[in-house]
PDB file of C-alpha atoms in Angstrom:
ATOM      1  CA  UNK Z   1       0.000   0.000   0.000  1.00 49.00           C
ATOM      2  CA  UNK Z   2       1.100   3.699  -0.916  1.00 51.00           C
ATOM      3  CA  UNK Z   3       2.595   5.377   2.125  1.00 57.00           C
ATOM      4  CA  UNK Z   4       0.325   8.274   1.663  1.00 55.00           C
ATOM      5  CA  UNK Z   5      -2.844   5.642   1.591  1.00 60.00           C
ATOM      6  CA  UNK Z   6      -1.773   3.972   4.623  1.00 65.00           C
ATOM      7  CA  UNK Z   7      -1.317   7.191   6.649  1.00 71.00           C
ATOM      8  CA  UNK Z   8      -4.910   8.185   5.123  1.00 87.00           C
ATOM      9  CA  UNK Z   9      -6.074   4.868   6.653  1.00 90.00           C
ATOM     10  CA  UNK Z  10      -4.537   5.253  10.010  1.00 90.00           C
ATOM     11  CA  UNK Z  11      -5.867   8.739  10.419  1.00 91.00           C
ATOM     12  CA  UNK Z  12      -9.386   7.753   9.809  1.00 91.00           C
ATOM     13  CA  UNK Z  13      -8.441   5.021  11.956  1.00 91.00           C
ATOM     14  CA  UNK Z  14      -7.834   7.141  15.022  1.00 93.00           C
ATOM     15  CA  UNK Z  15     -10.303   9.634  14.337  1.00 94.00           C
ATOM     16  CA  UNK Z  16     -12.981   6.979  13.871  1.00 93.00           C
ATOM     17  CA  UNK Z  17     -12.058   4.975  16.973  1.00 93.00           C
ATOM     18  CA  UNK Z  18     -11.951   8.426  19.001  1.00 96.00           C
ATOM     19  CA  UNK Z  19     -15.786   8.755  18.192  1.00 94.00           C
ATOM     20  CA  UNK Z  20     -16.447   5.047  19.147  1.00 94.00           C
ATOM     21  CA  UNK Z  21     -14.401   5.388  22.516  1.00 95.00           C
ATOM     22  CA  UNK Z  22     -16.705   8.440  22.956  1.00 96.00           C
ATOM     23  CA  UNK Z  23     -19.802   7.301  22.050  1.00 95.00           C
ATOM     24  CA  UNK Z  24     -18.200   3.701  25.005  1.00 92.00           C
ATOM     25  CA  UNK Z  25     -18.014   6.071  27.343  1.00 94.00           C
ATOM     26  CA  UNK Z  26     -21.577   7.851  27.282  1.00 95.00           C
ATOM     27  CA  UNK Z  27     -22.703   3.993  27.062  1.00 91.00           C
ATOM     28  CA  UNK Z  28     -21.178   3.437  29.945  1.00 89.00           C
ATOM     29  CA  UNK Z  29     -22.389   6.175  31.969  1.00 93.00           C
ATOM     30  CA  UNK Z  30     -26.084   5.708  30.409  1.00 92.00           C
ATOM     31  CA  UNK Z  31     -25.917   1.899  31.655  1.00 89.00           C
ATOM     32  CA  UNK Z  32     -24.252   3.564  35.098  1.00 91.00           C
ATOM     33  CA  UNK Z  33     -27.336   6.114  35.365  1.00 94.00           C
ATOM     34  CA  UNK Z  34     -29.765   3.130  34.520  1.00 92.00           C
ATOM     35  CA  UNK Z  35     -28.725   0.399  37.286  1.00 92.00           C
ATOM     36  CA  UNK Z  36     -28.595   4.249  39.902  1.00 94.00           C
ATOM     37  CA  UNK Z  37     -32.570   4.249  38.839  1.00 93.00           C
ATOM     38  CA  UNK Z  38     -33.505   0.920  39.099  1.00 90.00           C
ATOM     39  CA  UNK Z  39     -31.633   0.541  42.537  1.00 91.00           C
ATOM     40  CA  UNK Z  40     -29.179  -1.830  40.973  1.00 92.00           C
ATOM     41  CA  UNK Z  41     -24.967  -2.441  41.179  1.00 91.00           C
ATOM     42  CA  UNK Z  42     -23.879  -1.767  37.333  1.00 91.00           C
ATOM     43  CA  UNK Z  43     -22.929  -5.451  36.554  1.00 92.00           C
ATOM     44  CA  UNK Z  44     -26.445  -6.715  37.639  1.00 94.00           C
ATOM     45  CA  UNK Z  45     -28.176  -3.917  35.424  1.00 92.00           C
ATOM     46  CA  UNK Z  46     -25.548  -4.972  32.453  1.00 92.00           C
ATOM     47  CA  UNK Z  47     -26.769  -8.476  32.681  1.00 94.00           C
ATOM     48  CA  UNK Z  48     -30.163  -7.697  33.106  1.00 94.00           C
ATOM     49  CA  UNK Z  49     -30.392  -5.360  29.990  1.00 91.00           C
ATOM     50  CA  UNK Z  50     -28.351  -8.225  28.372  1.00 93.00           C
ATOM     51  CA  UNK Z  51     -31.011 -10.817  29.515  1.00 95.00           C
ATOM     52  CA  UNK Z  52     -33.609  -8.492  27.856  1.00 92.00           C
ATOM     53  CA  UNK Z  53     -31.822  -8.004  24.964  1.00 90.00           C
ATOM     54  CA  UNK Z  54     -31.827 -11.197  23.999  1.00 93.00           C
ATOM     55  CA  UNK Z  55     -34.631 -12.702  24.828  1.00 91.00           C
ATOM     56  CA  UNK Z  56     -35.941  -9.352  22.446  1.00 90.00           C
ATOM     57  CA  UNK Z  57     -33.900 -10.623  19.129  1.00 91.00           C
ATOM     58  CA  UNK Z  58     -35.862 -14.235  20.188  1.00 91.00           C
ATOM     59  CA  UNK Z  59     -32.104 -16.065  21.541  1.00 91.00           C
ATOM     60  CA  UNK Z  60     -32.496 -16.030  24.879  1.00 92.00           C
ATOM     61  CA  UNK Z  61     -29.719 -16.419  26.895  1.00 93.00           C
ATOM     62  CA  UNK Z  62     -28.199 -19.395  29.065  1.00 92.00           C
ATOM     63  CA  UNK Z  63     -26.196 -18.490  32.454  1.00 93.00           C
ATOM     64  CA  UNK Z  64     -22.821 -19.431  30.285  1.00 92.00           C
ATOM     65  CA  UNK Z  65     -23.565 -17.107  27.413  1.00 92.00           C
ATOM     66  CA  UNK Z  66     -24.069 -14.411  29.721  1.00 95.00           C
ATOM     67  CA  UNK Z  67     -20.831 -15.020  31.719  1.00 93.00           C
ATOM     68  CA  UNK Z  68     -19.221 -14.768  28.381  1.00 90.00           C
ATOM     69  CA  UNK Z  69     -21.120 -11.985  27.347  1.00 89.00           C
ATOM     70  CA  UNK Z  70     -20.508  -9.982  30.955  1.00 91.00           C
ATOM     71  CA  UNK Z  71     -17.149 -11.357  31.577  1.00 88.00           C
ATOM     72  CA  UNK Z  72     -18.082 -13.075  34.751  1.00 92.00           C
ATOM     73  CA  UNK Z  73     -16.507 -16.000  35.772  1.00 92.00           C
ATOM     74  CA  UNK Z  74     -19.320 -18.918  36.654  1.00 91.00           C
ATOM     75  CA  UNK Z  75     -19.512 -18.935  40.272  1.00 93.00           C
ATOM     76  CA  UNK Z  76     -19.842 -14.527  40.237  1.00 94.00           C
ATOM     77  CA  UNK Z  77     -22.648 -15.060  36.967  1.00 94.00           C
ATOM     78  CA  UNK Z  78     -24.335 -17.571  39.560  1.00 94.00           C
ATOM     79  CA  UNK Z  79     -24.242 -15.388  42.443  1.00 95.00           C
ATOM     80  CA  UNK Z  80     -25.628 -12.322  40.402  1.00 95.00           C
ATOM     81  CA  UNK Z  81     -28.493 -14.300  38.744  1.00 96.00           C
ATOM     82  CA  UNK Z  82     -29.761 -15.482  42.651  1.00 96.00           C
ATOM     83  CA  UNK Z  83     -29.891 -11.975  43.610  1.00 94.00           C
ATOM     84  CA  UNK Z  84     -31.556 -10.771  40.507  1.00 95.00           C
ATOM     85  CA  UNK Z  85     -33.607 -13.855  40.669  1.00 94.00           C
ATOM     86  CA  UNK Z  86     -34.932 -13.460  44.151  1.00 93.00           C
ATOM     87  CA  UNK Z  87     -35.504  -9.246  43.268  1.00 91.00           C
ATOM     88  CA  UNK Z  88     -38.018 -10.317  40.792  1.00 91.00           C
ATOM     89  CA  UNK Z  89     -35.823  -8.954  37.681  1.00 93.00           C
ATOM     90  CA  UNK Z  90     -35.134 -12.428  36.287  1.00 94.00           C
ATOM     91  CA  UNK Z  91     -36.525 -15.645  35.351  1.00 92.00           C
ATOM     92  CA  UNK Z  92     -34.657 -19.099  34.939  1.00 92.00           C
ATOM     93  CA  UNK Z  93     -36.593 -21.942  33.621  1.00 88.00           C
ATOM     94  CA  UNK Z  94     -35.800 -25.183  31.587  1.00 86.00           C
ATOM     95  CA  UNK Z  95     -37.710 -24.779  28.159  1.00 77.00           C
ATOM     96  CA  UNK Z  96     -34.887 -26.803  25.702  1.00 75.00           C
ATOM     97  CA  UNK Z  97     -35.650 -30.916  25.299  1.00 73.00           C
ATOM     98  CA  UNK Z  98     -32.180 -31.314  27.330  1.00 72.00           C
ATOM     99  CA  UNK Z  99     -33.409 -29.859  31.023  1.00 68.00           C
ATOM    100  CA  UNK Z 100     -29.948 -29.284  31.649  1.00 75.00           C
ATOM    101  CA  UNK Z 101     -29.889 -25.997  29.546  1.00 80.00           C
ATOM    102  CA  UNK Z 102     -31.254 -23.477  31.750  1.00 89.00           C
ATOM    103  CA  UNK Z 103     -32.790 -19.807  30.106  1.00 91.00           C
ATOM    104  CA  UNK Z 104     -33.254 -16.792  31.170  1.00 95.00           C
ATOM    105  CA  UNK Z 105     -35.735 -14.582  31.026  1.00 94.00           C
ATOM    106  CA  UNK Z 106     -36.467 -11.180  32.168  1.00 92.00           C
ATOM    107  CA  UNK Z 107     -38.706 -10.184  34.713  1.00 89.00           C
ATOM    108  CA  UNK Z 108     -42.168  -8.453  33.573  1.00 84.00           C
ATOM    109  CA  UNK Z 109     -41.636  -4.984  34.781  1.00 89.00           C
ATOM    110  CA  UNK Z 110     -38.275  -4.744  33.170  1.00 89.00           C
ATOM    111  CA  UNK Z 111     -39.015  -4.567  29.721  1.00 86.00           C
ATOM    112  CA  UNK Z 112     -41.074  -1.622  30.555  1.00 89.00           C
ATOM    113  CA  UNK Z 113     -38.712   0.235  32.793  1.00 91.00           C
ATOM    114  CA  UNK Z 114     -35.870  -0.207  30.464  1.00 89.00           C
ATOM    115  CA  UNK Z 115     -38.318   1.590  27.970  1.00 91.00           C
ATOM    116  CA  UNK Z 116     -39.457   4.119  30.231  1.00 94.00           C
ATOM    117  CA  UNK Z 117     -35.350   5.118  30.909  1.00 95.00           C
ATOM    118  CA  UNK Z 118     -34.555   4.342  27.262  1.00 94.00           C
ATOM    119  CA  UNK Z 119     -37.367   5.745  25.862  1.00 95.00           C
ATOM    120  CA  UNK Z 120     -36.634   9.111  25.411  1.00 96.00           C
ATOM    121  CA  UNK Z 121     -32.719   8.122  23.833  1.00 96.00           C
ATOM    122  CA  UNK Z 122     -33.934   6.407  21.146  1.00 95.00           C
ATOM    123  CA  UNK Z 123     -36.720   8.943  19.797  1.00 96.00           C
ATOM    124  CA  UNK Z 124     -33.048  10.940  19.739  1.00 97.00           C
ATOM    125  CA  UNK Z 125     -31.333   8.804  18.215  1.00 96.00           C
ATOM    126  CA  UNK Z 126     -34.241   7.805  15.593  1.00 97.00           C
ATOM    127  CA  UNK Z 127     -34.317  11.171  14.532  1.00 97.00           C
ATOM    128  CA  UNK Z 128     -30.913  11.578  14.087  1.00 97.00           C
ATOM    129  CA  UNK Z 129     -30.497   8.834  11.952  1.00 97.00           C
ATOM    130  CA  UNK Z 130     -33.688   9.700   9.759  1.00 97.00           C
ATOM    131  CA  UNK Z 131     -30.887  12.553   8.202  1.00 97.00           C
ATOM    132  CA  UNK Z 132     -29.045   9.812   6.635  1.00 97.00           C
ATOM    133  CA  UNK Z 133     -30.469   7.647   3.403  1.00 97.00           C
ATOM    134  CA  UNK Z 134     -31.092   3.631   4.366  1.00 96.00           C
ATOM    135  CA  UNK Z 135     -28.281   3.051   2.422  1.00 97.00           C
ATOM    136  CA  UNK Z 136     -25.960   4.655   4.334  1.00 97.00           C
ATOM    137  CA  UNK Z 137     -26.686   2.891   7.429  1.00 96.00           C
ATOM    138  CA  UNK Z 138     -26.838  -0.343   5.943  1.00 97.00           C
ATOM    139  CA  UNK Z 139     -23.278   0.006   5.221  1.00 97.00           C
ATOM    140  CA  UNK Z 140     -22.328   1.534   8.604  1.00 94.00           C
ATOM    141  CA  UNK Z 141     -24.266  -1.716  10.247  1.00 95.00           C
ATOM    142  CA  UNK Z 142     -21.866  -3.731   8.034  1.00 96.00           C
ATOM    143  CA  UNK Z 143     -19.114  -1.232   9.585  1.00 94.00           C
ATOM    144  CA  UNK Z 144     -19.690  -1.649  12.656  1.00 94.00           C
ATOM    145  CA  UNK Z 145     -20.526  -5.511  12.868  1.00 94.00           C
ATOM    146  CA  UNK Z 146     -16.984  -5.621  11.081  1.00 95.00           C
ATOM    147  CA  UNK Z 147     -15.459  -3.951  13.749  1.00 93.00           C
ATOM    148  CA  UNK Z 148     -16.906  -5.692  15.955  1.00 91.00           C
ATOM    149  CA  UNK Z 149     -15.616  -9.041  14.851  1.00 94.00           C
ATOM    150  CA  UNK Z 150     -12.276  -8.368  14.252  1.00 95.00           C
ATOM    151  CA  UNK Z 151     -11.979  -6.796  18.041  1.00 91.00           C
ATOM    152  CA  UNK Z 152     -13.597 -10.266  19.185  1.00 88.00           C
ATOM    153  CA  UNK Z 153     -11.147 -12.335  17.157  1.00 93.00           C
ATOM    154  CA  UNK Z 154      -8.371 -10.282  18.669  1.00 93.00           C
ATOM    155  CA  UNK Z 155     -10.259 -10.460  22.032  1.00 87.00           C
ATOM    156  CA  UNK Z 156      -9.726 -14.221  21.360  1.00 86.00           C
ATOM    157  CA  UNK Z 157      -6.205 -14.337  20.168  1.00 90.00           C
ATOM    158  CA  UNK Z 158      -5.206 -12.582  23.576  1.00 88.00           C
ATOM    159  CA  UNK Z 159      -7.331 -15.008  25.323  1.00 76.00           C
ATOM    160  CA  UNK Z 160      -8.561 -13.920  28.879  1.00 61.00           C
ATOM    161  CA  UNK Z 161      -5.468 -12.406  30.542  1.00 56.00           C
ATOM    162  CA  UNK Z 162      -5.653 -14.689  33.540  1.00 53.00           C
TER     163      UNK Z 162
END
């Protein structure tokens, strides 16, 4: 590649992942703000929008998927699921053939409350995006899901850091 291409790359590069580590950090304090209002630590309100999120897209999640997914180990996952499970936030049942393979659901209220908190964001960020053509935000969901799994194949490469 040209050396002037490659430092045009780079540059994007930076200035792209700036706005992303940006945009990470007012997710994190949004998710922060969240677990404040429901009375939650920020791990427990991570999993449970997790939980929620799933079961939404219709793959509902198993303990193990969400230890991956929170970077818990097993015995902490286990530990936060009893004390969302015993607030009423969560479900566990055994709906697969194998009744081994737990899933978890979300508790009624919270699909509600996470809309009530969330609500308001994402008539923001709806209108927003209705500036740009369909288009262009098919390809920047193609972007980002790019992004996304080349940072988990690295992710994996490194392994866990224990």
């Amino acid at each position: 590649m040209a050396e002037p291409m490659r430092d045009g790359v780079a540059a994007r590069r930076e200035r792209l992942m700036e706005g992303l580590r940006i945009y990470g950090g007012h997710y994190a304090e949004l998710s922060r703000r969240f677990a404040a209002w429901l009375g939650l630590h920020a791990t427990d309100a991570t999993a449970v929008l997790a939980i929620a999120a799933a079961e939404e897209r219709g793959t509902p999640l198993s303990p193990a998927r969400l230890s991956e997914r929170i970077s818990l180990s097993t015995g902490a996952t286990t530990a936060l699921l009893n004390r969302l499970e015993a607030a009423g936030h969560i479900t566990r049942s055994r709906e697969h053939t194998d009744r081994r393979v737990v899933t978890l659901r979300s508790g009624p209220h919270i699909q509600e409350r996470a809309d009530e908190f969330f609500g308001p964001l994402a008539g923001r960020l709806d209108a927003a995006m209705s500036h740009y053509p369909p288009e262009l935000l098919e390809r920047f969901e193609s972007f980002v899901t790019e992004l996304n799994a080349t940072m988990d194949a690295h992710l994996a490469e490194q392994g866990t850091g224990d």
